[in-house]
Each structure stands twice: as C-alpha cells, then as structure tokens.
Short mmCIF file of N, CA, C and O in Angstrom, two decimals:
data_model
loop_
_atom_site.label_atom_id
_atom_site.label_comp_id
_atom_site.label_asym_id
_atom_site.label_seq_id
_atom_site.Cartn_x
_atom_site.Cartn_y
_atom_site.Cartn_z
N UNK A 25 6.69 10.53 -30.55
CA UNK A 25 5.51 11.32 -30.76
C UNK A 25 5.20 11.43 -32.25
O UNK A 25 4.07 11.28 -32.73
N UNK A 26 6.42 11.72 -32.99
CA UNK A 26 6.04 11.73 -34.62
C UNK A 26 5.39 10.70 -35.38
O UNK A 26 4.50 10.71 -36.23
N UNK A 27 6.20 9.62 -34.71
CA UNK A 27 5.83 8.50 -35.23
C UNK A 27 4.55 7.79 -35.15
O UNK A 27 4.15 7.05 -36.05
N UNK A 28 3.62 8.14 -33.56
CA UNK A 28 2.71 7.70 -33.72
C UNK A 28 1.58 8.82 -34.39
O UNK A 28 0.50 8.44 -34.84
N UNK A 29 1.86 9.82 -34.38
CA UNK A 29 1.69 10.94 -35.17
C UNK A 29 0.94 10.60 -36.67
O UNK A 29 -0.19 10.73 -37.13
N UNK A 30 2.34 10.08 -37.17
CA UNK A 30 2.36 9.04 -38.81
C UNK A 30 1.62 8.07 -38.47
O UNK A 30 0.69 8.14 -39.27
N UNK A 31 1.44 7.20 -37.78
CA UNK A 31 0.73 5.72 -38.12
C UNK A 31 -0.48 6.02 -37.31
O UNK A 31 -1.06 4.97 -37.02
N UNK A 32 -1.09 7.11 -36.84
CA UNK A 32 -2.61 6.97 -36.94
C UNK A 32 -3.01 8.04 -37.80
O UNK A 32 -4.13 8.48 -37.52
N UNK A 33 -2.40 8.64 -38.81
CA UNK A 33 -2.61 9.25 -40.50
C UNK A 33 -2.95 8.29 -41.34
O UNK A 33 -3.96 8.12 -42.02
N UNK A 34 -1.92 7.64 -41.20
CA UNK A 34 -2.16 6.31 -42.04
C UNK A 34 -2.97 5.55 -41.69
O UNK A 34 -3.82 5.40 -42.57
N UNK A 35 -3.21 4.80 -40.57
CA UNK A 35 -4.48 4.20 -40.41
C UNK A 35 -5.84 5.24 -41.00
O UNK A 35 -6.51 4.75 -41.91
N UNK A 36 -6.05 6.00 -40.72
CA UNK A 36 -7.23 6.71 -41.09
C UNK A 36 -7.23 6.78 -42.73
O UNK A 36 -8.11 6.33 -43.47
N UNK A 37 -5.65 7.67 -43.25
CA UNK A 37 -6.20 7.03 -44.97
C UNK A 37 -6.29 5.72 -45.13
O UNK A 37 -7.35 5.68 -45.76
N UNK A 38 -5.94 4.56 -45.02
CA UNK A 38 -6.24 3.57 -45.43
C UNK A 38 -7.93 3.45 -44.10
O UNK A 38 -7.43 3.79 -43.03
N UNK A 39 -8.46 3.34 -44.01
CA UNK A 39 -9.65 3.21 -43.33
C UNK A 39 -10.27 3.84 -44.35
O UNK A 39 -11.09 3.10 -44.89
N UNK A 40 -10.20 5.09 -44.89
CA UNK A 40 -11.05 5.70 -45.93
C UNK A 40 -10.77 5.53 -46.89
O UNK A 40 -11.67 6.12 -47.48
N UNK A 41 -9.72 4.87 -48.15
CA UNK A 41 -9.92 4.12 -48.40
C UNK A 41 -10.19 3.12 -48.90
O UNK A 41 -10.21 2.79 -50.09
N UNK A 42 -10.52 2.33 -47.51
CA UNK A 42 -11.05 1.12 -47.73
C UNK A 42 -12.75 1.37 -47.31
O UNK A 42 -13.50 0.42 -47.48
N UNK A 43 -13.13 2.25 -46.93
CA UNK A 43 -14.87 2.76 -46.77
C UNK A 43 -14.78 2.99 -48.19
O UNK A 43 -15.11 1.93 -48.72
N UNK A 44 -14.39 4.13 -49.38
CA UNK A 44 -14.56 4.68 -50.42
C UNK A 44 -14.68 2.84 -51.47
O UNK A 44 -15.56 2.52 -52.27
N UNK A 45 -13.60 2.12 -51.09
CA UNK A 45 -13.80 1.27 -52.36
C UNK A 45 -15.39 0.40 -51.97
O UNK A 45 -16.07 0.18 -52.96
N UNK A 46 -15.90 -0.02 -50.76
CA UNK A 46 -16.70 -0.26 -50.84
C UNK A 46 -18.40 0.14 -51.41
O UNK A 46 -19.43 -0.41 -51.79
N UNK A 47 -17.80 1.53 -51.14
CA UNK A 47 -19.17 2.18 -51.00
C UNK A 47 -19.19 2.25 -53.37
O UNK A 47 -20.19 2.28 -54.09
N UNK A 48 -17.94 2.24 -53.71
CA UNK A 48 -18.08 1.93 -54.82
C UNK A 48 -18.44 0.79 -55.60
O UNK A 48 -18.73 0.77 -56.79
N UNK A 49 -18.39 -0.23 -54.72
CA UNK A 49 -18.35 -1.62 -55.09
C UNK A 49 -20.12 -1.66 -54.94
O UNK A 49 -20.87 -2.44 -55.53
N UNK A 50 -20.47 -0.69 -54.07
CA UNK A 50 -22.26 -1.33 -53.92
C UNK A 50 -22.92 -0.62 -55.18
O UNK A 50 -23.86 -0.92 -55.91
N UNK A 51 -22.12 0.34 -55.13
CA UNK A 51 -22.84 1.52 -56.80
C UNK A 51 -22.54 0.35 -57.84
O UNK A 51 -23.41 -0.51 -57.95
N UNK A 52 -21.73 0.26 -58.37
CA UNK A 52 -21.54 -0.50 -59.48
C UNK A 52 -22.39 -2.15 -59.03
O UNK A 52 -23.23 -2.54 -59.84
N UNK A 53 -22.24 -2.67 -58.29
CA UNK A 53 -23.70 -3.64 -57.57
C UNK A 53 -24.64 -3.05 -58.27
O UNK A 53 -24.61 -3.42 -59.44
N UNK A 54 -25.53 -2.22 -58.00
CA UNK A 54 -26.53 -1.28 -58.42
C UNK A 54 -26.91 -1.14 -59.90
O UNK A 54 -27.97 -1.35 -60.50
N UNK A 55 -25.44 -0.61 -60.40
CA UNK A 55 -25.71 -0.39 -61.62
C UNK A 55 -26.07 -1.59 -62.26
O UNK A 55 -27.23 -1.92 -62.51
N UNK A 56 -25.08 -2.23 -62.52
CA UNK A 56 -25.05 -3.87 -62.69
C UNK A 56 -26.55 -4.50 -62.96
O UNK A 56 -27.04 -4.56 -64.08
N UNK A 57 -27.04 -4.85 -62.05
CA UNK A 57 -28.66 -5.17 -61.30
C UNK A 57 -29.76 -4.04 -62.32
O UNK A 57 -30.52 -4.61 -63.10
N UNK A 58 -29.79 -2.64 -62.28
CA UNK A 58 -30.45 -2.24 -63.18
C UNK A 58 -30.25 -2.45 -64.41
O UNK A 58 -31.33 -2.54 -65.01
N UNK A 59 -29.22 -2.59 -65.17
CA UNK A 59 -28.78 -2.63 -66.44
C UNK A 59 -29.36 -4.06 -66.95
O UNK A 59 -30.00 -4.14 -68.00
N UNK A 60 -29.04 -5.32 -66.00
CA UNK A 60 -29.59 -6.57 -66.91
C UNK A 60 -31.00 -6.69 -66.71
O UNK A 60 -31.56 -7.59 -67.35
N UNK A 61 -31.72 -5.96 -65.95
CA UNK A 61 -33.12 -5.79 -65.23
C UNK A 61 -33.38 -5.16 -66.76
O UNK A 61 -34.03 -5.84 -67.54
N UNK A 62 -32.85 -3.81 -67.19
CA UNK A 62 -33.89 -3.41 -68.17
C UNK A 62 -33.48 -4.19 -69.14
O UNK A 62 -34.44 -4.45 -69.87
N UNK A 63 -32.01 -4.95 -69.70
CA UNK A 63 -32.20 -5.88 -70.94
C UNK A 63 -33.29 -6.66 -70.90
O UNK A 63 -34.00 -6.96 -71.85
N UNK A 64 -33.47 -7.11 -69.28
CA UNK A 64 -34.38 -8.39 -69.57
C UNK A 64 -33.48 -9.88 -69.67
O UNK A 64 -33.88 -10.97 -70.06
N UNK A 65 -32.05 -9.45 -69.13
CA UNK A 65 -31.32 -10.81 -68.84
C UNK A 65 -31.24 -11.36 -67.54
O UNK A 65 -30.37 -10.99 -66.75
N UNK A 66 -32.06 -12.23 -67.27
CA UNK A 66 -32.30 -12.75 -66.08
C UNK A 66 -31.12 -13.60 -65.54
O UNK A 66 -30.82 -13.85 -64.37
N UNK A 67 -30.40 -14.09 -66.96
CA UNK A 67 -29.74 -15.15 -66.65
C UNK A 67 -27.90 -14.47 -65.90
O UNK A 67 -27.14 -15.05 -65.13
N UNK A 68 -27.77 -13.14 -66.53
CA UNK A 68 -26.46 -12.60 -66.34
C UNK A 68 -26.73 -11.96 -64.77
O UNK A 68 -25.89 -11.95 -63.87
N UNK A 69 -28.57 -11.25 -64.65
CA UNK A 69 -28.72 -10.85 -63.11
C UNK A 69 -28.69 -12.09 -62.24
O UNK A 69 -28.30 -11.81 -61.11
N UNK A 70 -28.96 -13.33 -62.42
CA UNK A 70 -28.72 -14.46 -61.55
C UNK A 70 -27.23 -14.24 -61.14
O UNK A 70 -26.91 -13.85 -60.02
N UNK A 71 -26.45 -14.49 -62.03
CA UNK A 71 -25.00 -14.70 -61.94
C UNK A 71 -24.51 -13.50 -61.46
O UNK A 71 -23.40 -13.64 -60.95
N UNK A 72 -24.98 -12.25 -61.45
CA UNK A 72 -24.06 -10.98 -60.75
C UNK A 72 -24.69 -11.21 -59.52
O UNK A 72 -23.87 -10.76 -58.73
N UNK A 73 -25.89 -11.74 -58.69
CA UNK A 73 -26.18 -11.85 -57.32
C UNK A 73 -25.44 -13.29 -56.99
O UNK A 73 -24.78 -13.57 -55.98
N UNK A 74 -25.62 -13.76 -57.64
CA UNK A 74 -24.39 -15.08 -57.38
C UNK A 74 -22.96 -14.89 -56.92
O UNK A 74 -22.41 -15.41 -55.95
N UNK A 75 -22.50 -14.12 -57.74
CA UNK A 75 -20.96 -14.11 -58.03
C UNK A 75 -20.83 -12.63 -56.45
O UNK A 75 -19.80 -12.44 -55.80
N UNK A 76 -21.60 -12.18 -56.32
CA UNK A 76 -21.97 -10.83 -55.27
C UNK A 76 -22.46 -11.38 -54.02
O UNK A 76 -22.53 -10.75 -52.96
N UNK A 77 -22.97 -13.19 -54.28
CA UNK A 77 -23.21 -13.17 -52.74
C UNK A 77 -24.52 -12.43 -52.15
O UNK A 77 -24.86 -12.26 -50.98
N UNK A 78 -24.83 -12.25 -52.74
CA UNK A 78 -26.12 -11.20 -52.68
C UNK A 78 -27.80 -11.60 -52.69
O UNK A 78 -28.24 -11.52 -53.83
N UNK A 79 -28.40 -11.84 -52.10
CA UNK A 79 -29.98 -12.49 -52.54
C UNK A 79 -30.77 -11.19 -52.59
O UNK A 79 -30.43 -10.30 -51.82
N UNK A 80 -31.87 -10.99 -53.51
CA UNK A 80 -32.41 -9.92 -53.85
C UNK A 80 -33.11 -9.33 -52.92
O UNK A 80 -33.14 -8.12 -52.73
N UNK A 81 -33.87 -10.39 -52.13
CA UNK A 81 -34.75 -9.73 -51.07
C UNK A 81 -34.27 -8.87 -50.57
O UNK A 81 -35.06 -7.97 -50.27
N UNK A 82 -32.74 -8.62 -50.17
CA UNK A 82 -31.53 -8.07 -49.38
C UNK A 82 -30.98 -6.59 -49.80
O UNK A 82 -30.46 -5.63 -49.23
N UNK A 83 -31.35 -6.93 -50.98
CA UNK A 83 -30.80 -5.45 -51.51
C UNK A 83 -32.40 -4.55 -52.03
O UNK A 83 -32.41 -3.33 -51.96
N UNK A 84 -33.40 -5.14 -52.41
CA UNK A 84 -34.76 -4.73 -52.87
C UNK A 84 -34.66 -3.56 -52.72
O UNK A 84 -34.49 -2.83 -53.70
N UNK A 85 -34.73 -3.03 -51.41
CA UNK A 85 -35.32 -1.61 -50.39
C UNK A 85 -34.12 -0.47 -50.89
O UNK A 85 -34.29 0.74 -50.74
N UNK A 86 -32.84 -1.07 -51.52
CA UNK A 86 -32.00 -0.17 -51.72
C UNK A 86 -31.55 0.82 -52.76
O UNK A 86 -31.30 2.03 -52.73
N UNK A 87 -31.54 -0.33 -53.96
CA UNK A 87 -31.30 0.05 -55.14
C UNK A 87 -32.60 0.87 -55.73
O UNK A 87 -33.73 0.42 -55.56
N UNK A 88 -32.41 1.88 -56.31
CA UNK A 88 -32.87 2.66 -57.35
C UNK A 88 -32.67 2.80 -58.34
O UNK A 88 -31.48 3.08 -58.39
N UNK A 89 -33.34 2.81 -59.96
CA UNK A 89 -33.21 2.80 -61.03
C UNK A 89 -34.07 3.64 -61.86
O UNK A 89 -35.28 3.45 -62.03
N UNK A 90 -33.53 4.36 -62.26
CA UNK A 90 -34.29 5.91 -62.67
C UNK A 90 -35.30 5.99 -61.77
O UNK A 90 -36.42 5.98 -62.29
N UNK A 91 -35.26 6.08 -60.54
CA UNK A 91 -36.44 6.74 -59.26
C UNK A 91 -37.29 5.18 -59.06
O UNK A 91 -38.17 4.98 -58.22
N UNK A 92 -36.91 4.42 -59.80
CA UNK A 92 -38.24 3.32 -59.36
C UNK A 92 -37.26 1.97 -58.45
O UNK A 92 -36.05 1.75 -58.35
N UNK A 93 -38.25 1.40 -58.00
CA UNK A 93 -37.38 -0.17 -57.25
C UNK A 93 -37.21 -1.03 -58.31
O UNK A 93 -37.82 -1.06 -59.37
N UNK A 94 -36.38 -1.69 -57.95
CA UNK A 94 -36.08 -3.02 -59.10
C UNK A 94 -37.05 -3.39 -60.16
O UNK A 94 -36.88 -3.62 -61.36
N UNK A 95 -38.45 -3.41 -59.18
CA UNK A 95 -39.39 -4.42 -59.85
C UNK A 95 -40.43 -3.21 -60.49
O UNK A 95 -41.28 -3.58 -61.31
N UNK A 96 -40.37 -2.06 -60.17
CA UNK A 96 -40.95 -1.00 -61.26
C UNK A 96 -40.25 -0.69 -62.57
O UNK A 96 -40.69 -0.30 -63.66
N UNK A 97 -38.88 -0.99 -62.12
CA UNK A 97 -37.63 -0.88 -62.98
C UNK A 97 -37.86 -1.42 -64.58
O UNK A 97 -37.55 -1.02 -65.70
N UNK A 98 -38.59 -2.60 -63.99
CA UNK A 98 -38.73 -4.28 -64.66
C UNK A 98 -40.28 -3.79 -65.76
O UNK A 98 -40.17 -3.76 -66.99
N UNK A 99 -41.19 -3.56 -65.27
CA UNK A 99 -42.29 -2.86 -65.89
C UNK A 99 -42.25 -2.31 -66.82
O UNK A 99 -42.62 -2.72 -67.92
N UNK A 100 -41.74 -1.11 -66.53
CA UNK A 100 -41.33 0.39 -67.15
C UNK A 100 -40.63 -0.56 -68.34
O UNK A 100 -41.05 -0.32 -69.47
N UNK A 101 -39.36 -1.84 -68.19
CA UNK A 101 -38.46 -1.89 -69.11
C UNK A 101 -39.17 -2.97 -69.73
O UNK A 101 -38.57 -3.57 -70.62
N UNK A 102 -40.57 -3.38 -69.37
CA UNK A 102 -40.83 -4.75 -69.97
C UNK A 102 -40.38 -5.81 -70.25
O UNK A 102 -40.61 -6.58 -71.19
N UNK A 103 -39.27 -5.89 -68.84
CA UNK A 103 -38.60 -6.97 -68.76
C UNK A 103 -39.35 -8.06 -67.82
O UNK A 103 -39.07 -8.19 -66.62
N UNK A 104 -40.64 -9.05 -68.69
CA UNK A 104 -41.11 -10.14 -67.96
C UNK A 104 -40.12 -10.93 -67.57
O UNK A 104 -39.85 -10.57 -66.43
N UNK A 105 -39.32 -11.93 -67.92
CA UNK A 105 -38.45 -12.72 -67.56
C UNK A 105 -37.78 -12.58 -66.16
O UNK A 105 -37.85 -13.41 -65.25
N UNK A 106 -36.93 -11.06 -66.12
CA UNK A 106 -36.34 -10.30 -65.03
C UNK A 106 -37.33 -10.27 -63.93
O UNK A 106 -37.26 -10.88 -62.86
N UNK A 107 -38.48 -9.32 -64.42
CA UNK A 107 -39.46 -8.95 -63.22
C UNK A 107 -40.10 -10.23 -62.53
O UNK A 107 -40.37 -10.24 -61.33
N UNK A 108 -40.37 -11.65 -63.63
CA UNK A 108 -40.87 -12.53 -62.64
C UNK A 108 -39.94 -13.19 -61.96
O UNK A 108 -40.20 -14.15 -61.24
N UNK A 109 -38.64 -12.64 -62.16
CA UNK A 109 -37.79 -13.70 -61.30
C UNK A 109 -37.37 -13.01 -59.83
O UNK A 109 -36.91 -13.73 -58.94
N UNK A 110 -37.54 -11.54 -59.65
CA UNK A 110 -37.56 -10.97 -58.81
C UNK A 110 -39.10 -10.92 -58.06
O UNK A 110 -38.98 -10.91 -56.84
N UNK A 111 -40.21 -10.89 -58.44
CA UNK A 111 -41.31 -11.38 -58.13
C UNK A 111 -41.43 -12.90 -57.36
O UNK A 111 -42.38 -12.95 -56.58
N UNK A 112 -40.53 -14.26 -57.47
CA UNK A 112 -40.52 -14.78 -57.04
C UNK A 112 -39.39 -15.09 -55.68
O UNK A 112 -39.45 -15.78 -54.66
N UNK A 113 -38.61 -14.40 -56.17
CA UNK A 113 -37.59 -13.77 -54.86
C UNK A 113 -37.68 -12.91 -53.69
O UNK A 113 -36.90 -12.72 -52.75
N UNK A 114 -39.30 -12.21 -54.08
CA UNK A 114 -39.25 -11.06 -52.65
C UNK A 114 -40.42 -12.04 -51.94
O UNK A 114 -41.37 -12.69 -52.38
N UNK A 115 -39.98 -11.86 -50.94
CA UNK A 115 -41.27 -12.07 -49.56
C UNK A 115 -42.50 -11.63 -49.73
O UNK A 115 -42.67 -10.48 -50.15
N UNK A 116 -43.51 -12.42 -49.47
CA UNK A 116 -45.24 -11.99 -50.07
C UNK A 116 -45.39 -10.88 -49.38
O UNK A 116 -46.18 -10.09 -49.88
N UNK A 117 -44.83 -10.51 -48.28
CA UNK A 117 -45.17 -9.49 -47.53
C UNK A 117 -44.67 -8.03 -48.46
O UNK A 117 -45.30 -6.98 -48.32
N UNK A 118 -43.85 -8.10 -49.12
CA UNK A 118 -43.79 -6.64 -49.57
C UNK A 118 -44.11 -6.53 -50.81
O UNK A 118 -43.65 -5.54 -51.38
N UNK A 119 -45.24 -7.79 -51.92
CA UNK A 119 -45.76 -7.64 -52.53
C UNK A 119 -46.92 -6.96 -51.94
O UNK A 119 -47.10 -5.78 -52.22
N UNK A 120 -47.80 -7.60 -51.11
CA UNK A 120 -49.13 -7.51 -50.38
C UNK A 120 -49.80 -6.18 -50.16
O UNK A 120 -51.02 -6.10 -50.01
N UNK A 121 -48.93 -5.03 -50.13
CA UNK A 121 -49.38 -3.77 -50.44
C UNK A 121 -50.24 -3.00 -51.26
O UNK A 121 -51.00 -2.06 -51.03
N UNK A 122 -49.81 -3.88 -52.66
CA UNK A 122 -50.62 -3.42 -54.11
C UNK A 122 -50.38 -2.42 -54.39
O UNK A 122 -51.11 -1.87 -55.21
N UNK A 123 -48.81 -1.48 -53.65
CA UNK A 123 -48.11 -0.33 -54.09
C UNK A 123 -47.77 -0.64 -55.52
O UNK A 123 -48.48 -0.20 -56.42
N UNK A 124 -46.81 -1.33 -55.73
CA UNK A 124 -46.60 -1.56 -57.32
C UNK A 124 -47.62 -1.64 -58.36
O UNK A 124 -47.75 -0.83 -59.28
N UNK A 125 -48.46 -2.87 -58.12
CA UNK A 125 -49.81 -2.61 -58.58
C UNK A 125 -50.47 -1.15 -59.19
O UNK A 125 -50.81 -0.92 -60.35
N UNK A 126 -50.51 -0.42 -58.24
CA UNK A 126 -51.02 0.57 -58.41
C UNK A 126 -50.09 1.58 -58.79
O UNK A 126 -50.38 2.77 -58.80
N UNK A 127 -49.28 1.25 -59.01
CA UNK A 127 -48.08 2.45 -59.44
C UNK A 127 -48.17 2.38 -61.39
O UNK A 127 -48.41 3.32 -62.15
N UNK A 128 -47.89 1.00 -61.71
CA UNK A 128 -47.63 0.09 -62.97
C UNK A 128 -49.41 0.49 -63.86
O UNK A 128 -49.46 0.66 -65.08
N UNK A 129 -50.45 0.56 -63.11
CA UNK A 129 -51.68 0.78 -63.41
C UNK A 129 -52.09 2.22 -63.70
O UNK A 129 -52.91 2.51 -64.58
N UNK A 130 -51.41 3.24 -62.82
CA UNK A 130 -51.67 4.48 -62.92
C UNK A 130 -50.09 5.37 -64.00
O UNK A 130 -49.79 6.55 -64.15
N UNK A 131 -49.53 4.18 -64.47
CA UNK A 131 -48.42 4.63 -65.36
C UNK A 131 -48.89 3.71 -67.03
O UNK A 131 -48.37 3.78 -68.13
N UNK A 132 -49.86 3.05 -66.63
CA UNK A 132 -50.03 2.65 -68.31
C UNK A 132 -49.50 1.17 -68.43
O UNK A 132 -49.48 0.54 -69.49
N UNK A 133 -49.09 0.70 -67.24
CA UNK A 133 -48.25 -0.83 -67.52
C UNK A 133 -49.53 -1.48 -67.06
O UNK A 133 -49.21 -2.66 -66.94
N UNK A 134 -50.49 -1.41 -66.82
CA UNK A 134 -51.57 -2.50 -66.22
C UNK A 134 -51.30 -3.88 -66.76
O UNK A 134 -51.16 -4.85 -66.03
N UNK A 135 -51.22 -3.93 -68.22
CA UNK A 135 -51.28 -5.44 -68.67
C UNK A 135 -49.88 -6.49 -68.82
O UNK A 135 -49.69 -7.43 -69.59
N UNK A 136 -49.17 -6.00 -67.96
CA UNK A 136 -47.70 -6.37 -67.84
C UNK A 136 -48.16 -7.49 -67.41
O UNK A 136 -49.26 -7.62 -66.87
N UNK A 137 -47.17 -8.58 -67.68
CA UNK A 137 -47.22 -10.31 -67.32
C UNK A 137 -46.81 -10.00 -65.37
O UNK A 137 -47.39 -10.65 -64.50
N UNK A 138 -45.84 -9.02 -65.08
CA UNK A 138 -45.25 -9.05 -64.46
C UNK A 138 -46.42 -8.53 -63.04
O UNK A 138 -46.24 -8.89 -61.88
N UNK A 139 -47.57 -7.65 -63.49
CA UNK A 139 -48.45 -7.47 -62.77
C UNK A 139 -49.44 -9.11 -62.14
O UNK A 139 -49.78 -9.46 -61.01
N UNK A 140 -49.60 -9.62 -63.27
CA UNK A 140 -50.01 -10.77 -63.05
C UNK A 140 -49.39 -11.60 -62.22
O UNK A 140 -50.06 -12.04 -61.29
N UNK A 141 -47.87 -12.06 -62.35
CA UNK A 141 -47.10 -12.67 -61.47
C UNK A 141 -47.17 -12.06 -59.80
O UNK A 141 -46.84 -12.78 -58.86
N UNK A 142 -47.58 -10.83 -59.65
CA UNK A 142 -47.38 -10.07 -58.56
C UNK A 142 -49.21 -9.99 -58.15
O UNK A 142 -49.26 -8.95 -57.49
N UNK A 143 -49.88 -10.24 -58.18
CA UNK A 143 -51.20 -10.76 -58.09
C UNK A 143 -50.74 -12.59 -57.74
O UNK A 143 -50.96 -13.09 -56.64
N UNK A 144 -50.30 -13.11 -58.53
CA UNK A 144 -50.82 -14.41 -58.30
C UNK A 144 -49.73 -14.73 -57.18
O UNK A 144 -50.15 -15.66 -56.49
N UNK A 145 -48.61 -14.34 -56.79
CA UNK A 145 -47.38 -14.46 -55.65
C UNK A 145 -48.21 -13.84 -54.43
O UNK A 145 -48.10 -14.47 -53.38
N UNK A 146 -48.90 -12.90 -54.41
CA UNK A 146 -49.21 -12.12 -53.57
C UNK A 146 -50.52 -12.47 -52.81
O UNK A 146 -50.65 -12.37 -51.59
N UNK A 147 -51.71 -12.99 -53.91
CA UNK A 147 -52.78 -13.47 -53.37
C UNK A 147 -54.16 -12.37 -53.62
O UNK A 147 -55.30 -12.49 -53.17
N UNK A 148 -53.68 -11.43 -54.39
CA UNK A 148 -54.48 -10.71 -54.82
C UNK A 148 -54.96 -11.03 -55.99
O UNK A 148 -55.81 -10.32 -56.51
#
C-alpha cells in the first residue's frame, strides 16, 4: 500500500515537472521571437524558429509583445526587415482584415514599409 502510495507521488511530481519546464520553454520561445522582432534581426528570428521547429503562422495568434501581435510588435519597433518576413509567412487570410492596417494608422505608423508589404500580400 505504501509503496504504491510513493510511486503515484512521484509520478505526479515528475508529471508537473515536466508540464512546468515546458510551459517555460514556450515563454522564453516568446521572449526570444519578440526581442529579435524589435532589433530587427530577421536573420537570428529565422534561426530561433528553425532551431524551435516552429513556423510562425503557428505561433502568430499566441505570442504577445507589449500587448501587440508579432507583426504590430514589428511596426511599433520599425523593424521592416522582421515585419516583412513575418508578413510573408502568415496566410493572406489573417492579413485580409485590415485590423493591423488600421491599428498601425490610428497609432501614427501609417507610412511603415511594413504596411505596404501587408497591402501588397493581402490584396488591398
């Protein structure tokens, strides 16, 4: 009785964990992804979705960076390079809204390259 007592304790700490290191592994993902987004290093965010296994479309909807998505992220940081490379990575469909558009326009970024790229991907 003790014993199985002990080994479903233990299963459960190790189950949690192994939930806790993940759920850390997606934060630092996160961070990661915003940080070369606002340098504007496209080339080190290639290689952390590379090395992560990760394609952007996939994570888009998730990550937050000071309250905005990736690609407001990108605006705000005037990172063209970054923002058009994520611009060419998301599906036309969740450009097609003209949410960003209109977010980037009513914040003062209207003449961002990155607006343009998101017009000409999009079809607007």
């Amino acid at each position: 009785m003790k014993l199985t007592t002990v080994l479903v304790s233990v299963s459960l700490c190790a189950a949690s964990l192994a939930f806790s290191q993940k759920a850390s592994a997606d934060d630092q993902l996160a961070v990661s992804l915003c940080e070369y987004v606002a340098a504007d290093d496209k080339s080190a965010l290639r290689k952390k979705l590379k090395s992560s296994r990760v394609k952007i479309r996939n994570v888009f909807d998730a990550i937050q960076c000071n309250g905005n998505n990736l690609l407001r992220h990108a605006i705000a940081s005037n990172a063209a390079d970054t923002g058009e490379f994520i611009v060419k990575n998301l599906p036309k469909s969740v450009l097609e809204d003209g949410a960003d558009i209109a977010w980037a326009e009513g914040n003062g970024h209207g003449g961002s390259p990155i607006i343009a790229a998101i017009k000409d991907r999009a079809g607007l």
